[in-house]
Amino acid sequence: MDLPMKWEYTVKAPIENDLCIRIRRSEQALMAHHEAVLRAYGLTMTQYTVLLILSREGGMSGAQLARSCGVTQQSMSSVLTNMETKKLIRRETSPVHAKVQIATLTDAGQALLDRAYQEVVILERALTNAFTPAEHAALCELLERATTILTQQTRHATAPPAT
């Protein structure tokens, strides 16, 4: 098949064949579910993710949390300020870098995470149970591979054109 025929086939193919559309639909369904569950706890998805990361990893800087959550440092700064106001986290100056603040969970933050997690994990279990162990492992590997490609392509898309 030559290039024009391939392009014509791709453009005319059913939308269900487009991997990016399928990934986006899955992501939208996941976000809608999590946002509905987390709303009852007064949390956004980013706030929940911060609580979960801090619970598993311990104290982290705003920059580290921003990278882990896939948001800008400016957005994370606002998220952390809000969470600190709610007494879900505390921030203290890093013993290594005086200008860096390290966020850690408070007891209230851990308690809220524990309650919210009990509902969020229901979906995780349902998804896990929908696949055999081999399918689950393969899906995780395939999603990781897709994420790598998406990340690489994003870097290429945002790189300045070669002169």
Coordinates of N, CA, C and O in Angstrom, one line a residue:
M1 N 0.9 -1.2 0.0 CA 0.0 0.0 0.0 C 0.9 1.2 0.0 O 1.8 1.4 0.8
D2 N 0.7 2.2 -0.9 CA 1.5 3.4 -1.0 C 1.0 4.4 0.1 O -0.1 4.2 0.6
L3 N 1.8 5.4 0.3 CA 1.5 6.4 1.4 C 0.1 7.0 1.2 O -0.7 7.1 2.1
P4 N -0.3 7.5 0.0 CA -1.6 8.1 -0.1 C -2.7 7.2 0.2 O -3.7 7.5 0.8
M5 N -2.6 5.9 -0.2 CA -3.6 4.9 0.1 C -3.7 4.6 1.6 O -4.7 4.5 2.2
K6 N -2.5 4.6 2.3 CA -2.5 4.4 3.7 C -3.2 5.5 4.4 O -3.9 5.3 5.3
W7 N -2.9 6.8 4.0 CA -3.5 7.9 4.7 C -5.0 7.9 4.4 O -5.7 8.1 5.4
E8 N -5.4 7.6 3.2 CA -6.9 7.6 2.9 C -7.5 6.5 3.8 O -8.6 6.7 4.4
Y9 N -6.9 5.3 3.9 CA -7.5 4.3 4.8 C -7.6 4.8 6.2 O -8.6 4.6 6.9
T10 N -6.5 5.4 6.7 CA -6.5 5.9 8.1 C -7.6 6.9 8.4 O -8.3 6.8 9.4
V11 N -7.7 7.8 7.4 CA -8.7 8.9 7.6 C -10.1 8.3 7.5 O -11.0 8.8 8.3
K12 N -10.3 7.3 6.7 CA -11.7 6.8 6.5 C -12.0 5.6 7.5 O -13.1 5.1 7.5
A13 N -11.0 5.2 8.2 CA -11.2 4.1 9.2 C -12.2 4.5 10.2 O -12.3 5.6 10.6
P14 N -12.9 3.5 10.8 CA -13.9 3.8 11.9 C -13.1 4.4 13.1 O -12.0 4.0 13.4
I15 N -13.7 5.4 13.7 CA -13.1 6.1 14.8 C -12.7 5.1 15.9 O -11.7 5.4 16.7
E16 N -13.4 4.0 16.1 CA -13.1 3.0 17.1 C -11.7 2.4 16.9 O -11.1 1.8 17.8
N17 N -11.1 2.5 15.7 CA -9.8 2.0 15.4 C -8.7 2.9 15.9 O -7.5 2.6 15.8
D18 N -9.0 4.1 16.2 CA -8.0 5.1 16.6 C -7.6 4.9 18.1 O -8.4 5.1 19.0
L19 N -6.4 4.5 18.3 CA -5.9 4.3 19.7 C -6.0 5.5 20.6 O -6.3 5.4 21.8
C20 N -5.6 6.6 20.0 CA -5.7 7.9 20.8 C -7.1 8.2 21.3 O -7.3 8.6 22.5
I21 N -8.1 7.9 20.5 CA -9.5 8.1 20.9 C -9.8 7.1 22.0 O -10.5 7.5 23.0
R22 N -9.4 5.9 21.9 CA -9.7 4.9 22.9 C -9.1 5.2 24.2 O -9.7 5.1 25.3
I23 N -7.8 5.6 24.1 CA -7.1 6.0 25.4 C -7.8 7.2 26.0 O -8.0 7.2 27.2
R24 N -8.2 8.2 25.2 CA -8.8 9.4 25.8 C -10.2 9.0 26.4 O -10.5 9.5 27.5
R25 N -10.9 8.1 25.7 CA -12.2 7.7 26.3 C -12.0 7.0 27.6 O -12.8 7.2 28.6
S26 N -11.0 6.1 27.7 CA -10.7 5.4 29.0 C -10.4 6.4 30.1 O -10.8 6.3 31.2
E27 N -9.5 7.4 29.7 CA -9.1 8.4 30.7 C -10.2 9.2 31.1 O -10.4 9.5 32.3
Q28 N -11.1 9.6 30.2 CA -12.3 10.4 30.6 C -13.2 9.6 31.6 O -13.7 10.2 32.5
A29 N -13.4 8.3 31.3 CA -14.3 7.5 32.1 C -13.6 7.4 33.5 O -14.3 7.4 34.5
L30 N -12.3 7.2 33.6 CA -11.6 7.0 34.8 C -11.7 8.3 35.6 O -12.0 8.3 36.8
M31 N -11.5 9.5 35.0 CA -11.5 10.7 35.7 C -12.9 11.0 36.2 O -13.1 11.5 37.3
A32 N -13.9 10.8 35.4 CA -15.3 11.0 35.8 C -15.7 10.2 37.0 O -16.3 10.7 38.0
H33 N -15.2 8.9 37.0 CA -15.5 8.1 38.2 C -14.8 8.6 39.4 O -15.4 8.8 40.5
H34 N -13.5 8.9 39.3 CA -12.7 9.3 40.5 C -13.2 10.7 41.0 O -13.3 10.9 42.2
E35 N -13.5 11.6 40.0 CA -14.0 12.9 40.5 C -15.4 12.8 41.2 O -15.6 13.5 42.2
A36 N -16.2 11.9 40.7 CA -17.5 11.7 41.4 C -17.3 11.1 42.8 O -17.9 11.6 43.8
V37 N -16.4 10.2 43.0 CA -16.1 9.6 44.3 C -15.4 10.6 45.2 O -15.8 10.8 46.3
L38 N -14.4 11.3 44.6 CA -13.6 12.2 45.5 C -14.3 13.5 45.9 O -14.0 14.1 46.9
R39 N -15.3 13.9 45.1 CA -16.1 15.1 45.4 C -16.7 15.0 46.8 O -16.8 15.9 47.5
A40 N -17.2 13.8 47.1 CA -17.8 13.5 48.4 C -16.8 13.8 49.6 O -17.2 14.0 50.7
Y41 N -15.5 13.7 49.3 CA -14.5 13.9 50.3 C -13.8 15.3 50.2 O -12.9 15.6 50.9
G42 N -14.4 16.2 49.3 CA -13.9 17.5 49.1 C -12.5 17.5 48.5 O -11.7 18.5 48.7
L43 N -12.2 16.5 47.7 CA -10.9 16.4 47.0 C -11.0 16.5 45.5 O -12.0 16.0 45.0
T44 N -10.0 17.0 44.9 CA -9.9 16.9 43.5 C -9.0 15.7 43.2 O -8.3 15.2 44.1
M45 N -8.9 15.3 41.9 CA -8.1 14.2 41.5 C -6.6 14.5 41.9 O -5.9 13.7 42.4
T46 N -6.2 15.8 41.6 CA -4.8 16.1 41.9 C -4.5 16.1 43.4 O -3.5 15.5 43.8
Q47 N -5.4 16.6 44.2 CA -5.2 16.5 45.7 C -5.2 15.1 46.1 O -4.3 14.7 47.0
Y48 N -6.0 14.2 45.6 CA -6.0 12.8 46.0 C -4.7 12.2 45.6 O -4.1 11.5 46.4
T49 N -4.2 12.5 44.4 CA -2.9 11.9 44.0 C -1.8 12.4 44.8 O -0.9 11.6 45.2
V50 N -1.8 13.7 45.3 CA -0.8 14.2 46.2 C -0.8 13.4 47.5 O 0.2 12.9 48.0
L51 N -2.0 13.2 48.0 CA -2.1 12.4 49.3 C -1.6 11.0 49.1 O -0.8 10.5 50.0
L52 N -1.9 10.4 48.0 CA -1.5 9.0 47.8 C 0.0 8.9 47.6 O 0.7 8.1 48.2
I53 N 0.6 9.9 46.8 CA 2.0 9.9 46.6 C 2.8 10.1 47.9 O 3.7 9.4 48.3
L54 N 2.3 11.1 48.7 CA 3.0 11.4 50.0 C 2.9 10.2 51.0 O 3.8 9.9 51.7
S55 N 1.7 9.5 50.9 CA 1.5 8.4 51.8 C 2.5 7.3 51.4 O 3.0 6.6 52.3
R56 N 2.8 7.1 50.1 CA 3.6 6.0 49.7 C 5.1 6.4 49.7 O 6.0 5.5 49.9
E57 N 5.4 7.6 49.3 CA 6.8 8.0 49.1 C 7.4 8.9 50.3 O 8.6 9.1 50.3
G58 N 6.5 9.4 51.1 CA 7.1 10.3 52.2 C 7.1 11.7 51.6 O 6.6 12.1 50.6
G59 N 7.9 12.6 52.3 CA 7.9 14.0 52.0 C 8.6 14.2 50.6 O 9.5 13.5 50.2
M60 N 8.0 15.2 49.9 CA 8.5 15.6 48.6 C 8.3 17.1 48.4 O 7.4 17.7 49.0
S61 N 9.1 17.6 47.5 CA 9.0 19.0 47.1 C 7.8 19.2 46.2 O 7.3 18.3 45.6
G62 N 7.4 20.5 46.0 CA 6.4 20.8 45.1 C 6.7 20.4 43.7 O 5.9 19.9 42.9
A63 N 8.0 20.6 43.3 CA 8.4 20.3 42.0 C 8.3 18.8 41.7 O 7.9 18.3 40.7
Q64 N 8.7 18.0 42.7 CA 8.6 16.5 42.6 C 7.2 16.1 42.5 O 6.8 15.2 41.6
L65 N 6.3 16.7 43.3 CA 4.9 16.3 43.2 C 4.3 16.8 41.9 O 3.5 16.0 41.3
A66 N 4.7 17.9 41.4 CA 4.1 18.4 40.1 C 4.5 17.4 39.0 O 3.6 17.0 38.2
R67 N 5.7 16.9 39.0 CA 6.1 15.9 38.0 C 5.3 14.7 38.1 O 4.9 14.1 37.2
S68 N 5.2 14.2 39.4 CA 4.5 12.9 39.6 C 3.0 13.0 39.2 O 2.4 12.0 38.8
C69 N 2.4 14.2 39.4 CA 1.0 14.4 39.1 C 0.7 14.9 37.7 O -0.4 15.0 37.2
G70 N 1.8 15.2 37.0 CA 1.6 15.7 35.6 C 1.0 17.1 35.5 O 0.2 17.4 34.6
V71 N 1.3 18.0 36.4 CA 0.8 19.3 36.4 C 2.0 20.3 36.5 O 3.2 19.9 36.8
T72 N 1.8 21.6 36.2 CA 2.9 22.5 36.3 C 3.2 22.8 37.8 O 2.4 22.5 38.7
Q73 N 4.4 23.4 38.0 CA 4.8 23.7 39.3 C 3.9 24.8 39.9 O 3.6 24.8 41.1
Q74 N 3.5 25.7 39.0 CA 2.6 26.8 39.5 C 1.2 26.2 40.0 O 0.7 26.6 41.0
S75 N 0.7 25.2 39.2 CA -0.6 24.6 39.6 C -0.4 23.8 40.9 O -1.2 23.9 41.8
M76 N 0.7 23.1 41.0 CA 1.0 22.4 42.3 C 1.1 23.3 43.5 O 0.7 23.0 44.5
S77 N 1.7 24.5 43.3 CA 1.9 25.4 44.4 C 0.5 25.8 44.9 O 0.3 25.8 46.1
S78 N -0.4 26.0 44.0 CA -1.8 26.4 44.4 C -2.5 25.2 45.1 O -3.1 25.4 46.1
V79 N -2.3 24.0 44.6 CA -2.9 22.8 45.2 C -2.3 22.6 46.6 O -3.1 22.4 47.5
L80 N -1.0 22.8 46.7 CA -0.4 22.5 48.1 C -0.8 23.6 49.1 O -1.1 23.3 50.2
T81 N -1.0 24.8 48.6 CA -1.5 25.9 49.5 C -2.9 25.6 50.0 O -3.2 25.7 51.2
N82 N -3.7 25.2 49.1 CA -5.1 24.8 49.5 C -5.1 23.6 50.4 O -5.8 23.6 51.4
M83 N -4.3 22.6 50.2 CA -4.2 21.4 51.0 C -3.6 21.8 52.4 O -4.1 21.2 53.4
E84 N -2.7 22.7 52.4 CA -2.1 23.1 53.7 C -3.2 23.9 54.5 O -3.3 23.7 55.7
T85 N -4.0 24.7 53.9 CA -5.0 25.4 54.5 C -6.0 24.5 55.1 O -6.5 24.7 56.2
K86 N -6.3 23.4 54.4 CA -7.2 22.3 54.9 C -6.6 21.4 56.0 O -7.2 20.5 56.5
K87 N -5.3 21.7 56.2 CA -4.5 20.9 57.2 C -4.4 19.4 56.8 O -4.2 18.5 57.6
L88 N -4.3 19.2 55.5 CA -4.1 17.8 54.9 C -2.6 17.5 54.8 O -2.2 16.4 54.8
I89 N -1.9 18.6 54.6 CA -0.4 18.4 54.5 C 0.2 19.5 55.3 O -0.4 20.5 55.8
R90 N 1.5 19.4 55.6 CA 2.3 20.4 56.2 C 3.5 20.6 55.3 O 4.0 19.7 54.6
R91 N 4.0 21.8 55.3 CA 5.3 22.1 54.5 C 6.3 22.7 55.4 O 6.0 23.6 56.2
E92 N 7.5 22.1 55.3 CA 8.6 22.6 56.1 C 9.8 22.8 55.2 O 9.9 22.1 54.1
T93 N 10.7 23.7 55.6 CA 11.9 24.0 54.8 C 12.7 22.7 54.7 O 13.0 22.1 55.8
S94 N 13.3 22.5 53.6 CA 14.1 21.3 53.4 C 15.4 21.5 54.1 O 16.0 22.6 54.1
P95 N 15.9 20.5 54.8 CA 17.2 20.6 55.5 C 18.4 20.7 54.5 O 19.5 21.1 54.9
V96 N 18.1 20.4 53.2 CA 19.2 20.4 52.2 C 19.2 21.8 51.5 O 20.3 22.3 51.2
H97 N 18.0 22.3 51.1 CA 17.9 23.5 50.3 C 16.9 24.5 51.0 O 15.8 24.2 51.1
A98 N 17.4 25.6 51.5 CA 16.7 26.5 52.2 C 15.5 27.1 51.5 O 14.5 27.5 52.1
K99 N 15.5 27.1 50.2 CA 14.4 27.7 49.4 C 13.4 26.6 49.0 O 12.3 27.0 48.4
V100 N 13.6 25.4 49.3 CA 12.7 24.3 49.0 C 11.8 23.9 50.2 O 12.3 23.7 51.3
Q101 N 10.5 23.8 49.9 CA 9.6 23.3 50.9 C 9.3 21.9 50.7 O 9.0 21.5 49.5
I102 N 9.3 21.1 51.7 CA 9.0 19.7 51.6 C 7.6 19.4 52.2 O 7.3 19.8 53.4
A103 N 6.7 18.8 51.4 CA 5.3 18.6 51.9 C 5.3 17.2 52.5 O 5.8 16.2 51.9
T104 N 4.6 17.0 53.6 CA 4.3 15.7 54.2 C 2.8 15.7 54.6 O 2.2 16.7 54.8
L105 N 2.4 14.5 54.8 CA 1.0 14.3 55.2 C 0.8 14.6 56.7 O 1.7 14.3 57.5
T106 N -0.3 15.2 57.0 CA -0.7 15.3 58.4 C -1.6 14.1 58.7 O -2.0 13.3 57.8
D107 N -1.9 13.9 60.0 CA -2.8 12.8 60.4 C -4.1 13.0 59.7 O -4.7 12.0 59.3
A108 N -4.6 14.2 59.7 CA -5.9 14.5 59.0 C -5.8 14.1 57.5 O -6.8 13.5 57.0
G109 N -4.7 14.4 56.9 CA -4.6 14.0 55.5 C -4.6 12.5 55.3 O -5.2 12.0 54.3
Q110 N -3.9 11.8 56.1 CA -3.8 10.4 56.0 C -5.2 9.7 56.3 O -5.6 8.8 55.6
A111 N -5.9 10.3 57.3 CA -7.2 9.8 57.6 C -8.2 10.0 56.4 O -9.0 9.1 56.1
L112 N -8.1 11.2 55.8 CA -9.0 11.4 54.6 C -8.6 10.5 53.5 O -9.5 10.0 52.8
L113 N -7.3 10.3 53.2 CA -6.9 9.4 52.2 C -7.4 8.0 52.4 O -7.9 7.4 51.5
D114 N -7.3 7.6 53.6 CA -7.7 6.2 54.0 C -9.2 6.0 53.7 O -9.6 5.0 53.1
R115 N -10.0 7.0 54.0 CA -11.5 6.9 53.7 C -11.7 7.0 52.2 O -12.5 6.1 51.7
A116 N -11.1 7.9 51.5 CA -11.3 8.0 50.1 C -10.8 6.8 49.3 O -11.5 6.3 48.4
Y117 N -9.7 6.3 49.8 CA -9.1 5.1 49.1 C -10.0 3.9 49.1 O -10.1 3.1 48.2
Q118 N -10.8 3.8 50.2 CA -11.7 2.6 50.3 C -12.7 2.6 49.2 O -13.2 1.5 48.8
E119 N -13.1 3.8 48.7 CA -14.0 3.8 47.5 C -13.3 3.8 46.2 O -13.8 3.1 45.3
V120 N -12.1 4.4 46.1 CA -11.4 4.4 44.9 C -10.9 3.0 44.5 O -10.9 2.6 43.4
V121 N -10.5 2.3 45.5 CA -10.0 0.9 45.3 C -11.0 0.0 44.7 O -10.7 -1.0 44.1
I122 N -12.3 0.3 44.9 CA -13.4 -0.6 44.4 C -13.2 -0.6 42.8 O -13.3 -1.7 42.2
L123 N -13.0 0.5 42.2 CA -12.8 0.5 40.7 C -11.5 -0.3 40.4 O -11.5 -1.0 39.4
E124 N -10.5 0.0 41.1 CA -9.2 -0.7 40.8 C -9.4 -2.3 40.8 O -9.0 -3.0 40.0
R125 N -10.1 -2.7 41.9 CA -10.4 -4.1 42.0 C -11.3 -4.6 40.8 O -11.1 -5.7 40.3
A126 N -12.3 -3.9 40.5 CA -13.2 -4.3 39.4 C -12.4 -4.4 38.1 O -12.6 -5.3 37.3
L127 N -11.5 -3.4 37.8 CA -10.7 -3.5 36.6 C -9.8 -4.6 36.6 O -9.6 -5.4 35.6
T128 N -9.1 -4.9 37.7 CA -8.2 -6.0 37.9 C -8.9 -7.3 37.7 O -8.5 -8.2 37.0
N129 N -10.1 -7.4 38.2 CA -10.9 -8.7 38.1 C -11.5 -8.9 36.7 O -11.9 -10.0 36.4
A130 N -11.5 -7.8 35.9 CA -12.0 -8.0 34.5 C -11.0 -8.7 33.6 O -11.4 -9.1 32.5
F131 N -9.8 -8.9 34.1 CA -8.7 -9.5 33.3 C -8.1 -10.7 34.0 O -8.1 -10.7 35.2
T132 N -7.6 -11.6 33.2 CA -6.8 -12.7 33.8 C -5.5 -12.1 34.3 O -5.2 -11.0 33.8
P133 N -4.8 -12.8 35.2 CA -3.5 -12.2 35.6 C -2.6 -11.9 34.4 O -1.9 -10.9 34.4
A134 N -2.6 -12.8 33.4 CA -1.7 -12.5 32.2 C -2.2 -11.3 31.4 O -1.4 -10.5 31.0
E135 N -3.5 -11.2 31.3 CA -4.0 -10.0 30.5 C -3.7 -8.7 31.3 O -3.4 -7.7 30.7
H136 N -3.9 -8.8 32.6 CA -3.6 -7.6 33.5 C -2.1 -7.2 33.3 O -1.9 -6.0 33.1
A137 N -1.2 -8.1 33.4 CA 0.2 -7.8 33.2 C 0.5 -7.3 31.8 O 1.2 -6.3 31.7
A138 N -0.1 -7.9 30.8 CA 0.0 -7.4 29.4 C -0.5 -6.0 29.2 O 0.1 -5.2 28.6
L139 N -1.7 -5.8 29.8 CA -2.3 -4.4 29.7 C -1.4 -3.4 30.3 O -1.2 -2.3 29.8
C140 N -0.9 -3.7 31.5 CA 0.0 -2.7 32.2 C 1.2 -2.5 31.4 O 1.6 -1.3 31.2
E141 N 1.8 -3.5 30.8 CA 3.0 -3.3 29.9 C 2.6 -2.5 28.7 O 3.3 -1.6 28.3
L142 N 1.5 -2.8 28.1 CA 1.1 -2.1 26.9 C 0.8 -0.6 27.2 O 1.1 0.3 26.4
L143 N 0.1 -0.3 28.3 CA -0.2 1.0 28.7 C 1.1 1.8 29.0 O 1.3 3.0 28.6
E144 N 2.1 1.1 29.6 CA 3.4 1.8 29.9 C 4.1 2.1 28.6 O 4.6 3.2 28.4
R145 N 4.0 1.2 27.6 CA 4.6 1.4 26.3 C 3.9 2.6 25.6 O 4.6 3.4 25.0
A146 N 2.6 2.6 25.6 CA 1.9 3.7 25.0 C 2.2 5.0 25.7 O 2.4 6.0 25.0
T147 N 2.3 5.0 27.0 CA 2.7 6.3 27.7 C 4.1 6.8 27.3 O 4.3 8.0 27.1
T148 N 5.0 5.8 27.1 CA 6.3 6.2 26.7 C 6.3 6.9 25.3 O 6.9 7.9 25.1
I149 N 5.5 6.3 24.4 CA 5.4 6.8 23.0 C 4.7 8.2 23.1 O 5.2 9.2 22.4
L150 N 3.7 8.3 23.8 CA 3.0 9.6 24.0 C 3.9 10.7 24.5 O 3.9 11.8 24.0
T151 N 4.7 10.3 25.5 CA 5.6 11.3 26.1 C 6.7 11.7 25.1 O 7.0 12.9 24.9
Q152 N 7.2 10.7 24.4 CA 8.2 11.0 23.4 C 7.7 11.9 22.3 O 8.3 12.9 21.8
Q153 N 6.5 11.6 21.8 CA 5.9 12.4 20.7 C 5.5 13.8 21.2 O 5.6 14.7 20.4
T154 N 5.2 14.0 22.5 CA 4.9 15.3 23.0 C 6.2 16.1 23.0 O 6.2 17.3 22.6
R155 N 7.3 15.5 23.4 CA 8.6 16.2 23.3 C 8.9 16.7 21.9 O 9.3 17.8 21.7
H156 N 8.6 15.8 21.0 CA 8.9 16.2 19.6 C 8.0 17.3 19.1 O 8.4 18.2 18.3
A157 N 6.7 17.2 19.5 CA 5.7 18.2 19.1 C 6.0 19.6 19.7 O 5.7 20.6 19.0
T158 N 6.6 19.7 20.8 CA 6.9 20.9 21.5 C 8.3 21.4 21.3 O 8.6 22.5 21.7
A159 N 9.1 20.6 20.6 CA 10.5 21.1 20.3 C 10.4 22.1 19.2 O 9.6 22.0 18.3
P160 N 11.3 23.1 19.3 CA 11.3 24.1 18.3 C 11.8 23.5 16.9 O 12.6 22.6 17.0
P161 N 11.3 24.0 15.8 CA 11.7 23.4 14.5 C 13.2 23.6 14.3 O 13.7 24.6 14.7
A162 N 13.7 22.6 13.6 CA 15.2 22.7 13.3 C 15.4 23.8 12.3 O 14.6 24.0 11.4
T163 N 16.5 24.5 12.4 CA 16.8 25.6 11.5 C 17.9 25.2 10.6 O 18.7 24.4 10.8

